[in-house]
PDB file of C-alpha atoms in Angstrom:
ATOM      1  CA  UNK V 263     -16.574   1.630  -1.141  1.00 59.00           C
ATOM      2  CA  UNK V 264     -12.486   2.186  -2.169  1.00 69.00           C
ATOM      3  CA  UNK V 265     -11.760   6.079  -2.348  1.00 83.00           C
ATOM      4  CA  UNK V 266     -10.095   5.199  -5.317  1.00 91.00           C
ATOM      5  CA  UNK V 267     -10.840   3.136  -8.156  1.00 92.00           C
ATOM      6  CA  UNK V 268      -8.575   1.661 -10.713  1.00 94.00           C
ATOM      7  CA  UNK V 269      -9.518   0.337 -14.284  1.00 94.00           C
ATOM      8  CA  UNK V 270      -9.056  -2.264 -15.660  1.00 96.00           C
ATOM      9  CA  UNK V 271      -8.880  -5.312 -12.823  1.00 93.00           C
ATOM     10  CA  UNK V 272      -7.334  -7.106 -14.942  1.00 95.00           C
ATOM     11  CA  UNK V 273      -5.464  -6.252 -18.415  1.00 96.00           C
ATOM     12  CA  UNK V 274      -3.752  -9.299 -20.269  1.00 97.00           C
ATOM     13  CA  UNK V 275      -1.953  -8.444 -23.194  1.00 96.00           C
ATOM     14  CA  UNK V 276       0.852  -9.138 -25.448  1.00 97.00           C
ATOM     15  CA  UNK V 277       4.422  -8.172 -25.375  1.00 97.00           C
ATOM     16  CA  UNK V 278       5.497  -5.197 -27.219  1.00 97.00           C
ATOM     17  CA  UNK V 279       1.922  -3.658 -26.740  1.00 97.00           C
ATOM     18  CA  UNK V 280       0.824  -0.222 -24.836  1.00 97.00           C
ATOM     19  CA  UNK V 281      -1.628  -0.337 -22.081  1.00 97.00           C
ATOM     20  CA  UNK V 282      -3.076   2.548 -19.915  1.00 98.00           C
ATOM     21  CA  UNK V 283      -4.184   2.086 -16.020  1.00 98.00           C
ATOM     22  CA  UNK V 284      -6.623   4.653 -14.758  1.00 97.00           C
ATOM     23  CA  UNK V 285      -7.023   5.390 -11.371  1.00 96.00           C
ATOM     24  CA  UNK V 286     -10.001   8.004 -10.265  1.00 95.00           C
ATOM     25  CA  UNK V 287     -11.326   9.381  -7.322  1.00 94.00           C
ATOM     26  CA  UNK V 288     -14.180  12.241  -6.392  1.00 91.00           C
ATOM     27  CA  UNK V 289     -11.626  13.426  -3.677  1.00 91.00           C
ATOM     28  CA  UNK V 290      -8.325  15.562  -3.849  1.00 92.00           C
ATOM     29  CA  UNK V 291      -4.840  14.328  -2.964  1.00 92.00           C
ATOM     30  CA  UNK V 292      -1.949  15.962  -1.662  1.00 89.00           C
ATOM     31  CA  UNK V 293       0.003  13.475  -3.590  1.00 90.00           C
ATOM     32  CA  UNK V 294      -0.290  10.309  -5.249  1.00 93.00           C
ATOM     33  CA  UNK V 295       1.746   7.169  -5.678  1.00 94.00           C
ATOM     34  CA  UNK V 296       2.213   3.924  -8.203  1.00 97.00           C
ATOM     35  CA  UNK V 297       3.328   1.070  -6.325  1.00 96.00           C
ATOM     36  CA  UNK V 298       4.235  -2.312  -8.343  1.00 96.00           C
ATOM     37  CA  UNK V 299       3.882  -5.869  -6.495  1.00 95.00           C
ATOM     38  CA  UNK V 300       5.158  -9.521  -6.976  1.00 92.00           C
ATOM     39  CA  UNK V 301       3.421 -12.334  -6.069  1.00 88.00           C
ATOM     40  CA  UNK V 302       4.334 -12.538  -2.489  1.00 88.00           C
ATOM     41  CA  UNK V 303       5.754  -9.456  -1.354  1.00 92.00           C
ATOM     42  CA  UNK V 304       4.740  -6.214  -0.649  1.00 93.00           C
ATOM     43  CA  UNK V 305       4.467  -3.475  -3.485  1.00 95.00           C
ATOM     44  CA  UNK V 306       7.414  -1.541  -4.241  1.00 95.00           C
ATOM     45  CA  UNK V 307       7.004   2.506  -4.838  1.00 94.00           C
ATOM     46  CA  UNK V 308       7.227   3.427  -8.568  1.00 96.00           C
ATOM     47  CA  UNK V 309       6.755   7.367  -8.752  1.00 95.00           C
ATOM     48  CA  UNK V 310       5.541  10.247  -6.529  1.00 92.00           C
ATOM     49  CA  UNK V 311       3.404  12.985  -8.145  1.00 93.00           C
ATOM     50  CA  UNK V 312       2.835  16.046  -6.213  1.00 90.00           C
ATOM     51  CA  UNK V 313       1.380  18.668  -8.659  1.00 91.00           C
ATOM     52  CA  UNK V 314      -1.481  18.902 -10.444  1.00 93.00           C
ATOM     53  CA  UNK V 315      -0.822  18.175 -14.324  1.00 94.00           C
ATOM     54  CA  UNK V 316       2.194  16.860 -13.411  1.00 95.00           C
ATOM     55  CA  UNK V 317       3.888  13.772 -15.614  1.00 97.00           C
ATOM     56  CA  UNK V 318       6.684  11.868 -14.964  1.00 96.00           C
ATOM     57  CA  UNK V 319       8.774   9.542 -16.580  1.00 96.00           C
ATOM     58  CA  UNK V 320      10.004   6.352 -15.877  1.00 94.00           C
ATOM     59  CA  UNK V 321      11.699   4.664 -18.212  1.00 95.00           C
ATOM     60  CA  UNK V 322       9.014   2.783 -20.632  1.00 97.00           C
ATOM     61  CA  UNK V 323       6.439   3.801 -17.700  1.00 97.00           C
ATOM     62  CA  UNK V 324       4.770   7.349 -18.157  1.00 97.00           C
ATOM     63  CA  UNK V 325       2.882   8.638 -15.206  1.00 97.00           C
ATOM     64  CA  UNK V 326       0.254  11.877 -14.650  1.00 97.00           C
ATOM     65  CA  UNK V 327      -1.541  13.368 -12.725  1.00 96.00           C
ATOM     66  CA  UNK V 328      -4.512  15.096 -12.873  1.00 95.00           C
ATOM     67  CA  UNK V 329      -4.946  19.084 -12.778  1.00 95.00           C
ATOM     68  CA  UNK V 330      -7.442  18.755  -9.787  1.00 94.00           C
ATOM     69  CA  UNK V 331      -5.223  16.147  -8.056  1.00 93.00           C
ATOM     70  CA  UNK V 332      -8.626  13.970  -7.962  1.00 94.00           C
ATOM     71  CA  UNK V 333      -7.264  11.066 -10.365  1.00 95.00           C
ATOM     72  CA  UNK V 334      -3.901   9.917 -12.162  1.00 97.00           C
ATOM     73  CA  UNK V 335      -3.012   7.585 -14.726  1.00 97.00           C
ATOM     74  CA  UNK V 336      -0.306   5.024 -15.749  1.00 98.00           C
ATOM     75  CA  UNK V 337       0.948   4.702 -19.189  1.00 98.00           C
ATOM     76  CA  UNK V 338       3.599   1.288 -20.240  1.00 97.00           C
ATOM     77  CA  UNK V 339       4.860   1.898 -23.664  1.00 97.00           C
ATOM     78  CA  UNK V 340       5.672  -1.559 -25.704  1.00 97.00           C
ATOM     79  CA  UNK V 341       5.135  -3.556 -22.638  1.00 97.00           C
ATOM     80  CA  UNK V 342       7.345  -6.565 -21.856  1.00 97.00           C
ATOM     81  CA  UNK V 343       6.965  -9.919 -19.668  1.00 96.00           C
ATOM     82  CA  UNK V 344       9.351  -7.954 -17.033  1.00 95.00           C
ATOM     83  CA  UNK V 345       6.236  -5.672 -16.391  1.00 96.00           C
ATOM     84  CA  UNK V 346       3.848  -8.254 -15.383  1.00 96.00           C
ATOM     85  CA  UNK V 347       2.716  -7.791 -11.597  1.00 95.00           C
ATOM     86  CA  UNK V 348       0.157  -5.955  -9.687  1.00 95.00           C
ATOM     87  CA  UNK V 349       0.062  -2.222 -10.577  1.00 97.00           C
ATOM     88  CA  UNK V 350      -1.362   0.061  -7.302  1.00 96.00           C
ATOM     89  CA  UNK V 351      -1.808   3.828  -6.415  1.00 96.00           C
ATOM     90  CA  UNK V 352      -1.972   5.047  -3.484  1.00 94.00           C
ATOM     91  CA  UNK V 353      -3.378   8.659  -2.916  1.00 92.00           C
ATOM     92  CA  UNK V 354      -2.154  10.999   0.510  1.00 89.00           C
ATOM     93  CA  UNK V 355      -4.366  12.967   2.150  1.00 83.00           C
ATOM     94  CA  UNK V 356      -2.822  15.393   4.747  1.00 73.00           C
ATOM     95  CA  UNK V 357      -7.255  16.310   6.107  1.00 78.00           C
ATOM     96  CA  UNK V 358      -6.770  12.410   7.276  1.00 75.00           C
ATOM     97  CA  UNK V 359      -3.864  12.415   9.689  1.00 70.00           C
ATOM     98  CA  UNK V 360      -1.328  11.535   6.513  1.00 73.00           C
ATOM     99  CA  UNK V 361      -3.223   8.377   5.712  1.00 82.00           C
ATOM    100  CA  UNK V 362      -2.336   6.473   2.313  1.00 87.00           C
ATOM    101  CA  UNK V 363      -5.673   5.325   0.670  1.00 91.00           C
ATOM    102  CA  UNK V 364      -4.797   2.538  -2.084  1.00 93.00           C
ATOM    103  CA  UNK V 365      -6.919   2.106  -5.120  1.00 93.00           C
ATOM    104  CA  UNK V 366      -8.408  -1.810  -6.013  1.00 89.00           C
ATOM    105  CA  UNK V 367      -5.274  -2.572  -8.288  1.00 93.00           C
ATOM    106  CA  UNK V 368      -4.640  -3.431 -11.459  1.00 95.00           C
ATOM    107  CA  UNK V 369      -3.290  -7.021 -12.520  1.00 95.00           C
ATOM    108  CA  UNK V 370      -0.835  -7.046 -15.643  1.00 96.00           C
ATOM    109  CA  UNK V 371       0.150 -10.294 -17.535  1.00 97.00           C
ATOM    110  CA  UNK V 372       2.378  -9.376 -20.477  1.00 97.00           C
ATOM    111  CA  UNK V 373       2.209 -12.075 -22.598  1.00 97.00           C
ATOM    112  CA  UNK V 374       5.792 -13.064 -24.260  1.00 95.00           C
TER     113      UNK V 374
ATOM    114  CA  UNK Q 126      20.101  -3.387   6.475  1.00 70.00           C
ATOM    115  CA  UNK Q 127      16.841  -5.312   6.823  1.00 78.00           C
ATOM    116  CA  UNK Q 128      14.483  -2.576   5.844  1.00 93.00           C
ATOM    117  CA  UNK Q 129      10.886  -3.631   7.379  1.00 96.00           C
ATOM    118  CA  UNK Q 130      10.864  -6.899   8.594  1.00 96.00           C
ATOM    119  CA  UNK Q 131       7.583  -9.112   9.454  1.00 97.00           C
ATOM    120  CA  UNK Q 132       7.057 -11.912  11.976  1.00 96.00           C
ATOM    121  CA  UNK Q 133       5.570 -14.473  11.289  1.00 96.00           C
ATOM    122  CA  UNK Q 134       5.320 -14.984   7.710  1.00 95.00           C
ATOM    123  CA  UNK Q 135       2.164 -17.466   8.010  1.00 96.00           C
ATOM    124  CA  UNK Q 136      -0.215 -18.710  10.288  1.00 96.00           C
ATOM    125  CA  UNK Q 137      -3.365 -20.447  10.558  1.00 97.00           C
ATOM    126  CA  UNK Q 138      -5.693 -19.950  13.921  1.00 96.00           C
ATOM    127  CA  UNK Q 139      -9.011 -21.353  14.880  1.00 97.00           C
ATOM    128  CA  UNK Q 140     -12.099 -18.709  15.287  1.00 97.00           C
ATOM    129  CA  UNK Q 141     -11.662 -17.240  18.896  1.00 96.00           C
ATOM    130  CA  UNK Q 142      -7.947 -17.725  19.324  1.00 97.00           C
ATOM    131  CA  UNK Q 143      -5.717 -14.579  20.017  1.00 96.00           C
ATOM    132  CA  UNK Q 144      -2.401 -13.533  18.241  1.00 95.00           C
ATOM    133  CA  UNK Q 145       0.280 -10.747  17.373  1.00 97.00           C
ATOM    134  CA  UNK Q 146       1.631  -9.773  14.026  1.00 97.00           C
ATOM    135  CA  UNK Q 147       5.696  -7.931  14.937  1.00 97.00           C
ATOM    136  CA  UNK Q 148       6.732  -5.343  12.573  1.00 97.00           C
ATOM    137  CA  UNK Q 149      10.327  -4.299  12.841  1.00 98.00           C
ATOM    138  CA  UNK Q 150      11.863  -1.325  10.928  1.00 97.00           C
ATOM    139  CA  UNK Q 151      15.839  -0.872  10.983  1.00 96.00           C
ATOM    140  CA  UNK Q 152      15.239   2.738   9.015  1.00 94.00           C
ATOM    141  CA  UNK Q 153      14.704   4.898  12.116  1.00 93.00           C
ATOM    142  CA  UNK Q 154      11.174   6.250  10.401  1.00 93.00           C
ATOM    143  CA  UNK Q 155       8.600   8.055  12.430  1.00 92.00           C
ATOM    144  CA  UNK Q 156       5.420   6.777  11.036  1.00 92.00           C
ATOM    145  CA  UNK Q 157       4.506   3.239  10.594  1.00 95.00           C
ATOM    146  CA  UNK Q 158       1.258   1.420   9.279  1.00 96.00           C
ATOM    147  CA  UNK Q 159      -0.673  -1.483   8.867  1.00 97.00           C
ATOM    148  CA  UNK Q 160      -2.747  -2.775   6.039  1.00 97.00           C
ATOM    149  CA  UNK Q 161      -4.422  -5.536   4.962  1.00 97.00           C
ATOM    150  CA  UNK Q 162      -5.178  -6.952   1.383  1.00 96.00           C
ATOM    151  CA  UNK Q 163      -7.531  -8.940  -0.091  1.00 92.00           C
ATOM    152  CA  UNK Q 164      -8.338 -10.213  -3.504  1.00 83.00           C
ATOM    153  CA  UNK Q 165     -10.315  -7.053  -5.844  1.00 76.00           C
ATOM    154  CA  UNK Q 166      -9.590  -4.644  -2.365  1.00 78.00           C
ATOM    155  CA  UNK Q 167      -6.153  -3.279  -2.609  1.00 84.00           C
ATOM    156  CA  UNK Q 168      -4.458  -2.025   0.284  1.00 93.00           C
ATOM    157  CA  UNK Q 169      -6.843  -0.807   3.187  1.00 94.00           C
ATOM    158  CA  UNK Q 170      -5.146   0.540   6.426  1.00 94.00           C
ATOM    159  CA  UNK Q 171      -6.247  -1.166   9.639  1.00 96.00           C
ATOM    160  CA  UNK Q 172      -4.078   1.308  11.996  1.00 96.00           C
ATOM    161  CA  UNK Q 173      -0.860   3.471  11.549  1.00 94.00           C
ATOM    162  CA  UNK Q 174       1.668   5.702  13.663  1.00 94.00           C
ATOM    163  CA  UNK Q 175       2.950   8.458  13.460  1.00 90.00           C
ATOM    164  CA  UNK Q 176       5.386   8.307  16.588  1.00 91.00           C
ATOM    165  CA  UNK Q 177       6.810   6.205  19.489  1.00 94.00           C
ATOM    166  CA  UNK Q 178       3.706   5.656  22.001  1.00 94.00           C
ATOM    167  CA  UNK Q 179       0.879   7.490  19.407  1.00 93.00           C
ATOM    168  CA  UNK Q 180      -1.475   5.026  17.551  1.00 95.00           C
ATOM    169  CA  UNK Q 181      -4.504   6.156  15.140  1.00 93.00           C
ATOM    170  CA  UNK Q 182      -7.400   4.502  13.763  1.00 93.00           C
ATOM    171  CA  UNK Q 183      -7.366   3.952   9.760  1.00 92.00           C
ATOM    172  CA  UNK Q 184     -10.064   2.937   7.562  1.00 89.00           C
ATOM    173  CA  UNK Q 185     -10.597  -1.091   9.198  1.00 94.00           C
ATOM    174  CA  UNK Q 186      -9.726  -0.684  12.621  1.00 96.00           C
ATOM    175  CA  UNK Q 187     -12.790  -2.958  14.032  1.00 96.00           C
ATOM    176  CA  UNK Q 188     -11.712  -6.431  15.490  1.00 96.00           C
ATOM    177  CA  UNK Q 189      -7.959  -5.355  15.877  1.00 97.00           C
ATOM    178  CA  UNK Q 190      -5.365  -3.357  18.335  1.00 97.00           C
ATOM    179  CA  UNK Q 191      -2.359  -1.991  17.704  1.00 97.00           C
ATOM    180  CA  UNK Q 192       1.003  -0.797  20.186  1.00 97.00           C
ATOM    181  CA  UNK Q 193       4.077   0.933  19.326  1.00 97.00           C
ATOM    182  CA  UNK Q 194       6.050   1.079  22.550  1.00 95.00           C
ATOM    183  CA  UNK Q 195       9.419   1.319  20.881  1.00 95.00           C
ATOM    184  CA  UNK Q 196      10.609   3.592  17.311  1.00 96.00           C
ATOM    185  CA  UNK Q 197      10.722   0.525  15.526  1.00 97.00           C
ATOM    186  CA  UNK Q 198       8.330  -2.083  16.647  1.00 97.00           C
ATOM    187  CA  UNK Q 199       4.759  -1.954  15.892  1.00 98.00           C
ATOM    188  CA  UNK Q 200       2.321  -4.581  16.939  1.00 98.00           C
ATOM    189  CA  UNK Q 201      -0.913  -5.994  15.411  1.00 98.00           C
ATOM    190  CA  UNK Q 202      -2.623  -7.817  17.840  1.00 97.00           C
ATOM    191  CA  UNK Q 203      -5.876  -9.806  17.102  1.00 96.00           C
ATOM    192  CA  UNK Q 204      -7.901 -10.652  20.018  1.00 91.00           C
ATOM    193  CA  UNK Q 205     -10.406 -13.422  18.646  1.00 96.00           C
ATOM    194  CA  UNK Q 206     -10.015 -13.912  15.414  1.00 96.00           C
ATOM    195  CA  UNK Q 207     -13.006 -14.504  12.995  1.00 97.00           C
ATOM    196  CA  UNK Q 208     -12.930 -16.080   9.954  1.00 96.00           C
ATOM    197  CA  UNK Q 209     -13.478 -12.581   8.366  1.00 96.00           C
ATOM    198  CA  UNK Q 210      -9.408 -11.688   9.168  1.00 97.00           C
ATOM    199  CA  UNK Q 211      -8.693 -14.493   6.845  1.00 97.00           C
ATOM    200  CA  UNK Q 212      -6.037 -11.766   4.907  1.00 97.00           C
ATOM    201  CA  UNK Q 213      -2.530 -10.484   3.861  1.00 97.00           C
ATOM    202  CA  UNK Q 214      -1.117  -8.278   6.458  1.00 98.00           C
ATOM    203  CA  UNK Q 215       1.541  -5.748   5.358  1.00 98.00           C
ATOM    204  CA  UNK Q 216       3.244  -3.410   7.518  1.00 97.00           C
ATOM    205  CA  UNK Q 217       4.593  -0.223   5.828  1.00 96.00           C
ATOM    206  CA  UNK Q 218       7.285   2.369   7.238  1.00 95.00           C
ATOM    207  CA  UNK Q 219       8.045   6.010   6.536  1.00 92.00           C
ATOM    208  CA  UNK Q 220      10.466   8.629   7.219  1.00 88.00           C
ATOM    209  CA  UNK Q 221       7.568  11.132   8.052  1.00 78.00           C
ATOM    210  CA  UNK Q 222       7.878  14.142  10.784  1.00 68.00           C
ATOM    211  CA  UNK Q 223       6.811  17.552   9.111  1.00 63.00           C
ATOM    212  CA  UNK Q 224       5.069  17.620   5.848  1.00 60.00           C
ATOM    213  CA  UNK Q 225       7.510  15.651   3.386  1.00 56.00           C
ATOM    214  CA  UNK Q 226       5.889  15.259  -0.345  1.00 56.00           C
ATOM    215  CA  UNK Q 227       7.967  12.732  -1.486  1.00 64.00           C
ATOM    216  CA  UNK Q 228       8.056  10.329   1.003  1.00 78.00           C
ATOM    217  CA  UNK Q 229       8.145   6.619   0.200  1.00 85.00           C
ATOM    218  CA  UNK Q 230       6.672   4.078   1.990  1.00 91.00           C
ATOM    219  CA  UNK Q 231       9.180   0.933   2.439  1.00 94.00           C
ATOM    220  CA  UNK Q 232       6.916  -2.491   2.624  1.00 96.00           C
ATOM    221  CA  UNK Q 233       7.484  -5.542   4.734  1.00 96.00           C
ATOM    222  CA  UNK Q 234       7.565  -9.479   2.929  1.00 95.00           C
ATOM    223  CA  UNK Q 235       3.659  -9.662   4.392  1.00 96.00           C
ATOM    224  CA  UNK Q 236       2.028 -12.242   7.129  1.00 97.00           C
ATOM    225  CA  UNK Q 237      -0.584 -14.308   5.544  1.00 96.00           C
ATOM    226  CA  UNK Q 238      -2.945 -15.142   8.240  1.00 97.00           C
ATOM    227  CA  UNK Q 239      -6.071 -17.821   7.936  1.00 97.00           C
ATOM    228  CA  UNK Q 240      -8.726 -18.362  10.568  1.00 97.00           C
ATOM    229  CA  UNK Q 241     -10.738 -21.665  10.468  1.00 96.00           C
TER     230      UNK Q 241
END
């Protein structure tokens, strides 16, 4: 079983809509990341969150996480084709030797 | 710059045969890792580093060994593959050391590996 869990799978929608990711987990992080990937390559590091509560901003792309650091989510605002890839996070755990544990992604297709 | 470089980018090996995955970093990080990926899985860490000569297991270390002789090599080796390995290999790099919250992991292009 993943330590953490993203939802949806899969989310196809249409440009210019809003979409949240969810990604949960019964354990606490230290800090969590949101990676993006392209077909064929390896995911590139959105945003860091280190604080419980915390949000960030990025752009069109708002990010939180949660109070007890167990689970975070991803917000797009009026999503365009540009955003379309596969959306990961990735949760630190300093208990585990600094290991990264990635949730079971999220694949976007924004729909022109 | 290269950032994290992988070698090869494909290959395709028979169940039984033997082979190693490079991993090159130019960034001068401390820790390095590698994952692999399959379809509704993510990213799940086979082993990682966290300095020249140290190796640890992650959460799939079963079937696979790792080396990390010099800063900025680290090696996946498979010693008989099964058809089970059939993956996306990824090797990751950090800056690590002491406790750094915001550190970013810097991914390499990915070896996609089939065994027959």
């Amino acid at each position: 079983t993943q330590l953490l869990e993203q939802s949806p799978q899969f989310l196809s929608i249409q440009e210019g809509e809003n979409l949240t990711v969810y990604c949960n987990s019964s354990s606490v992080f230290s800090s969590l990341q949101w990676y993006r990937q392209e077909p064929g390559e390896g995911p590139v590091l959105l945003v860091t969150v280190v604080t419980g509560g915390e949000v960030k901003k990025l752009k069109r792309l708002t990010f939180q996480f949660g109070d007890a650091r167990k689970d975070s989510s991803l917000h797009i605002t009026a999503a365009q084709p540009g955003d379309t890839g596969l959306y990961l996070c990735a949760g630190e755990r300093w208990d585990t030797g600094n290991q990264f544990y990635f949730g079971t992604g999220t694949s976007l297709t924004v729909i022109p | 710059n290269a950032g994290v470089t992988q070698t090869p980018k494909f290959r395709v090996l028979k169940t039984g045969q033997s082979m190693t995955l490079l991993c090159a970093q130019d960034m001068n990080h401390e820790y390095m890792y590698w994952y692999r990926q399959d379809p509704g899985m993510g990213l799940r860490l086979i082993h990682y580093s966290v300095g020249e000569g140290t190796t640890a297991k992650g959460e799939v270390p079963d079937g696979y060994n790792v080396s990390r002789l010099k800063k900025q090599n680290f090696l996946l080796g498979l010693e008989s593959a099964a058809p089970s390995q059939t993956s996306v290999y990824f090797c990751a790099s950090r800056r690590g050391g002491a406790r750094r919250l915001v550190d970013e992991q810097f991914f390499g292009p990915g070896t996609r590996l089939t065994v027959l």
